[in-house]
PDB file of C-alpha atoms in Angstrom:
ATOM      1  CA  MET A1443       8.843  12.774  11.376  1.00  0.00           C
ATOM      2  CA  ASP A1444       5.682  12.817  13.192  1.00  0.00           C
ATOM      3  CA  ASP A1445       2.410   9.899  13.538  1.00  0.00           C
ATOM      4  CA  SER A1446       0.183  11.688  11.548  1.00  0.00           C
ATOM      5  CA  SER A1447       2.938  12.174   8.093  1.00  0.00           C
ATOM      6  CA  THR A1448       3.466   8.773   8.014  1.00  0.00           C
ATOM      7  CA  SER A1449      -0.049   7.806   8.152  1.00  0.00           C
ATOM      8  CA  GLN A1450      -0.624  10.348   5.538  1.00  0.00           C
ATOM      9  CA  LEU A1451       2.193   8.540   2.953  1.00  0.00           C
ATOM     10  CA  ARG A1452       0.746   5.077   4.668  1.00  0.00           C
ATOM     11  CA  ARG A1453      -2.536   5.369   3.499  1.00  0.00           C
ATOM     12  CA  GLY A1454      -1.449   6.763  -0.361  1.00  0.00           C
ATOM     13  CA  VAL A1455       0.889   3.870  -1.237  1.00  0.00           C
ATOM     14  CA  ILE A1456      -1.576   1.196   0.065  1.00  0.00           C
ATOM     15  CA  GLY A1457      -3.728   0.974  -2.389  1.00  0.00           C
ATOM     16  CA  PRO A1458      -1.128   0.754  -5.016  1.00  0.00           C
ATOM     17  CA  CYS A1459       0.538  -1.678  -3.056  1.00  0.00           C
ATOM     18  CA  ILE A1460      -2.867  -3.444  -3.297  1.00  0.00           C
ATOM     19  CA  LEU A1461      -2.581  -3.836  -7.221  1.00  0.00           C
ATOM     20  CA  ALA A1462       0.614  -4.415  -6.979  1.00  0.00           C
ATOM     21  CA  LEU A1463       0.297  -7.990  -5.134  1.00  0.00           C
ATOM     22  CA  LEU A1464      -3.195  -8.368  -7.128  1.00  0.00           C
ATOM     23  CA  ALA A1465      -1.058  -8.193 -10.776  1.00  0.00           C
ATOM     24  CA  THR A1466       0.281 -10.971  -9.756  1.00  0.00           C
ATOM     25  CA  GLY A1467      -2.050 -13.427  -8.823  1.00  0.00           C
ATOM     26  CA  PRO A1468      -5.636 -12.726  -7.836  1.00  0.00           C
ATOM     27  CA  ARG A1469      -5.914 -13.089  -2.873  1.00  0.00           C
ATOM     28  CA  TYR A1470      -7.700 -13.391  -0.458  1.00  0.00           C
ATOM     29  CA  GLY A1471      -8.191 -10.414   2.248  1.00  0.00           C
ATOM     30  CA  LEU A1472      -6.551 -12.590   5.536  1.00  0.00           C
ATOM     31  CA  GLN A1473      -3.203 -13.385   2.680  1.00  0.00           C
ATOM     32  CA  ILE A1474      -3.073  -9.326   1.256  1.00  0.00           C
ATOM     33  CA  VAL A1475      -3.065  -8.419   5.124  1.00  0.00           C
ATOM     34  CA  LYS A1476      -0.485 -10.676   6.019  1.00  0.00           C
ATOM     35  CA  GLU A1477       1.640  -9.198   2.935  1.00  0.00           C
ATOM     36  CA  LEU A1478       1.060  -5.997   3.539  1.00  0.00           C
ATOM     37  CA  ASP A1479       2.015  -6.437   6.892  1.00  0.00           C
ATOM     38  CA  GLN A1480       5.268  -8.578   6.077  1.00  0.00           C
ATOM     39  CA  GLY A1481       7.612  -5.241   6.078  1.00  0.00           C
ATOM     40  CA  GLY A1482       6.214  -4.325   9.369  1.00  0.00           C
ATOM     41  CA  ARG A1483       6.129  -0.851   8.518  1.00  0.00           C
ATOM     42  CA  LEU A1484       3.188  -0.889   6.126  1.00  0.00           C
ATOM     43  CA  LEU A1485       0.049  -1.184   7.665  1.00  0.00           C
ATOM     44  CA  THR A1486      -1.031   0.159  11.535  1.00  0.00           C
ATOM     45  CA  SER A1487      -3.948  -2.140  11.811  1.00  0.00           C
ATOM     46  CA  GLN A1488      -6.115  -4.972  10.018  1.00  0.00           C
ATOM     47  CA  GLY A1489      -9.252  -3.184   9.512  1.00  0.00           C
ATOM     48  CA  THR A1490      -7.965  -0.473   6.872  1.00  0.00           C
ATOM     49  CA  VAL A1491      -7.440  -3.136   4.377  1.00  0.00           C
ATOM     50  CA  TYR A1492     -10.907  -4.337   3.886  1.00  0.00           C
ATOM     51  CA  PRO A1493     -12.862  -0.721   3.377  1.00  0.00           C
ATOM     52  CA  LEU A1494      -9.818   0.179   1.045  1.00  0.00           C
ATOM     53  CA  LEU A1495     -11.171  -2.879  -1.002  1.00  0.00           C
ATOM     54  CA  THR A1496     -14.059  -2.064  -1.468  1.00  0.00           C
ATOM     55  CA  ARG A1497     -13.663   0.933  -1.942  1.00  0.00           C
ATOM     56  CA  LEU A1498     -10.892  -0.203  -4.936  1.00  0.00           C
ATOM     57  CA  SER A1499     -13.410  -2.547  -5.990  1.00  0.00           C
ATOM     58  CA  GLU A1500     -16.445   0.263  -6.251  1.00  0.00           C
ATOM     59  CA  ALA A1501     -13.965   1.966  -8.527  1.00  0.00           C
ATOM     60  CA  GLY A1502     -14.158  -0.696 -10.878  1.00  0.00           C
ATOM     61  CA  LEU A1503     -10.413  -1.381 -10.261  1.00  0.00           C
ATOM     62  CA  ILE A1504     -10.872  -4.973  -8.110  1.00  0.00           C
ATOM     63  CA  ARG A1505     -12.995  -7.347  -9.402  1.00  0.00           C
ATOM     64  CA  THR A1506     -13.930 -10.396  -6.555  1.00  0.00           C
ATOM     65  CA  ALA A1507     -14.579 -13.871  -6.537  1.00  0.00           C
ATOM     66  CA  TRP A1508     -16.160 -16.470  -4.328  1.00  0.00           C
ATOM     67  CA  GLU A1509     -14.507 -19.891  -4.304  1.00  0.00           C
ATOM     68  CA  GLU A1510     -15.114 -22.048  -1.803  1.00  0.00           C
ATOM     69  CA  ILE A1511     -12.146 -23.777   0.041  1.00  0.00           C
ATOM     70  CA  GLU A1512     -13.323 -26.465   1.336  1.00  0.00           C
ATOM     71  CA  SER A1513     -16.907 -28.444   2.802  1.00  0.00           C
ATOM     72  CA  GLY A1514     -18.866 -26.377   1.851  1.00  0.00           C
ATOM     73  CA  ARG A1515     -16.763 -22.306   2.596  1.00  0.00           C
ATOM     74  CA  SER A1516     -15.849 -19.878   0.809  1.00  0.00           C
ATOM     75  CA  ARG A1517     -13.140 -17.792   0.621  1.00  0.00           C
ATOM     76  CA  ARG A1518     -13.417 -14.097  -1.392  1.00  0.00           C
ATOM     77  CA  TYR A1519     -10.468 -13.904  -3.822  1.00  0.00           C
ATOM     78  CA  TYR A1520      -9.468 -10.548  -5.728  1.00  0.00           C
ATOM     79  CA  GLU A1521      -7.923  -9.803  -8.999  1.00  0.00           C
ATOM     80  CA  PRO A1522      -7.263  -6.153 -10.996  1.00  0.00           C
ATOM     81  CA  THR A1523      -9.446  -5.302 -13.400  1.00  0.00           C
ATOM     82  CA  PRO A1524      -8.259  -3.587 -16.323  1.00  0.00           C
ATOM     83  CA  ALA A1525      -8.643  -0.240 -15.118  1.00  0.00           C
ATOM     84  CA  GLY A1526      -6.766  -1.894 -11.406  1.00  0.00           C
ATOM     85  CA  LEU A1527      -4.045  -2.831 -13.260  1.00  0.00           C
ATOM     86  CA  ALA A1528      -3.785  -0.209 -15.901  1.00  0.00           C
ATOM     87  CA  ARG A1529      -3.826   2.030 -12.481  1.00  0.00           C
ATOM     88  CA  LEU A1530      -1.224   0.359 -11.172  1.00  0.00           C
ATOM     89  CA  GLU A1531       1.018   1.228 -14.278  1.00  0.00           C
ATOM     90  CA  GLU A1532       0.164   5.809 -13.357  1.00  0.00           C
ATOM     91  CA  PHE A1533       0.956   4.583 -10.279  1.00  0.00           C
ATOM     92  CA  ILE A1534       4.491   2.948 -10.467  1.00  0.00           C
ATOM     93  CA  GLY A1535       5.602   6.088 -13.258  1.00  0.00           C
ATOM     94  CA  GLU A1536       4.400   9.018 -10.834  1.00  0.00           C
ATOM     95  CA  TRP A1537       6.245   7.332  -8.002  1.00  0.00           C
ATOM     96  CA  SER A1538       9.539   6.359  -9.433  1.00  0.00           C
ATOM     97  CA  ARG A1539       8.759   9.949 -10.149  1.00  0.00           C
ATOM     98  CA  PHE A1540       8.622  11.449  -6.942  1.00  0.00           C
ATOM     99  CA  THR A1541      10.754   9.207  -4.804  1.00  0.00           C
ATOM    100  CA  SER A1542      13.457  10.031  -7.212  1.00  0.00           C
ATOM    101  CA  THR A1543      12.678  13.730  -6.435  1.00  0.00           C
ATOM    102  CA  VAL A1544      12.560  13.581  -3.020  1.00  0.00           C
ATOM    103  CA  ASP A1545      15.605  11.088  -2.533  1.00  0.00           C
ATOM    104  CA  ALA A1546      17.766  13.624  -4.389  1.00  0.00           C
ATOM    105  CA  LEU A1547      16.672  16.819  -1.908  1.00  0.00           C
ATOM    106  CA  LEU A1548      16.934  14.800   0.896  1.00  0.00           C
ATOM    107  CA  THR A1549      20.384  14.118  -0.427  1.00  0.00           C
ATOM    108  CA  ARG A1550      21.294  17.506  -1.130  1.00  0.00           C
ATOM    109  CA  ALA A1551      21.948  17.958   2.654  1.00  0.00           C
ATOM    110  CA  PRO A1552      25.170  17.009   4.183  1.00  0.00           C
ATOM    111  CA  ASP A1553      24.251  14.218   6.603  1.00  0.00           C
ATOM    112  CA  SER A1554      26.582  17.522   9.693  1.00  0.00           C
ATOM    113  CA  ALA A1555      23.764  19.719   7.802  1.00  0.00           C
ATOM    114  CA  VAL A1556      21.328  17.661   9.243  1.00  0.00           C
ATOM    115  CA  HIS A1557      22.589  16.627  12.496  1.00  0.00           C
ATOM    116  CA  GLU A1558      23.375  20.025  13.508  1.00  0.00           C
ATOM    117  CA  GLY A1559      19.271  20.956  12.341  1.00  0.00           C
ATOM    118  CA  ALA A1560      17.881  18.371  14.359  1.00  0.00           C
ATOM    119  CA  THR A1561      20.640  19.608  17.376  1.00  0.00           C
ATOM    120  CA  GLU A1562      18.680  23.203  17.353  1.00  0.00           C
ATOM    121  CA  GLU A1563      15.747  22.277  16.617  1.00  0.00           C
ATOM    122  CA  THR A1564      15.055  19.601  20.087  1.00  0.00           C
ATOM    123  CA  ARG A1565      17.033  22.533  22.068  1.00  0.00           C
TER     124      ARG A1565
END
């Protein structure tokens, strides 16, 4: 799979992944970035998260609140709205059907056919 295909997959799932994280409790931006980056393959840069948080907020899927953390410093915390939780539930159902279909198609081809196809393409 080329980099642009992987990048498109990432873009399509980061928003729902953020909603899933927030569904378990409010988080601040850097916390979200770190949790998304734990797997090592979901984020290409931290800079993609903050604009997405803004878009999710503008769409009414998350809300923000400032909290003082220490000696006058504040952090912006994010949490899902009821609409955001509903969107997450929709995505979970769609994702399950989508991945089941893709998995079924990918497992149809015998390993030898996949390897032979790859060999023929590289020739």
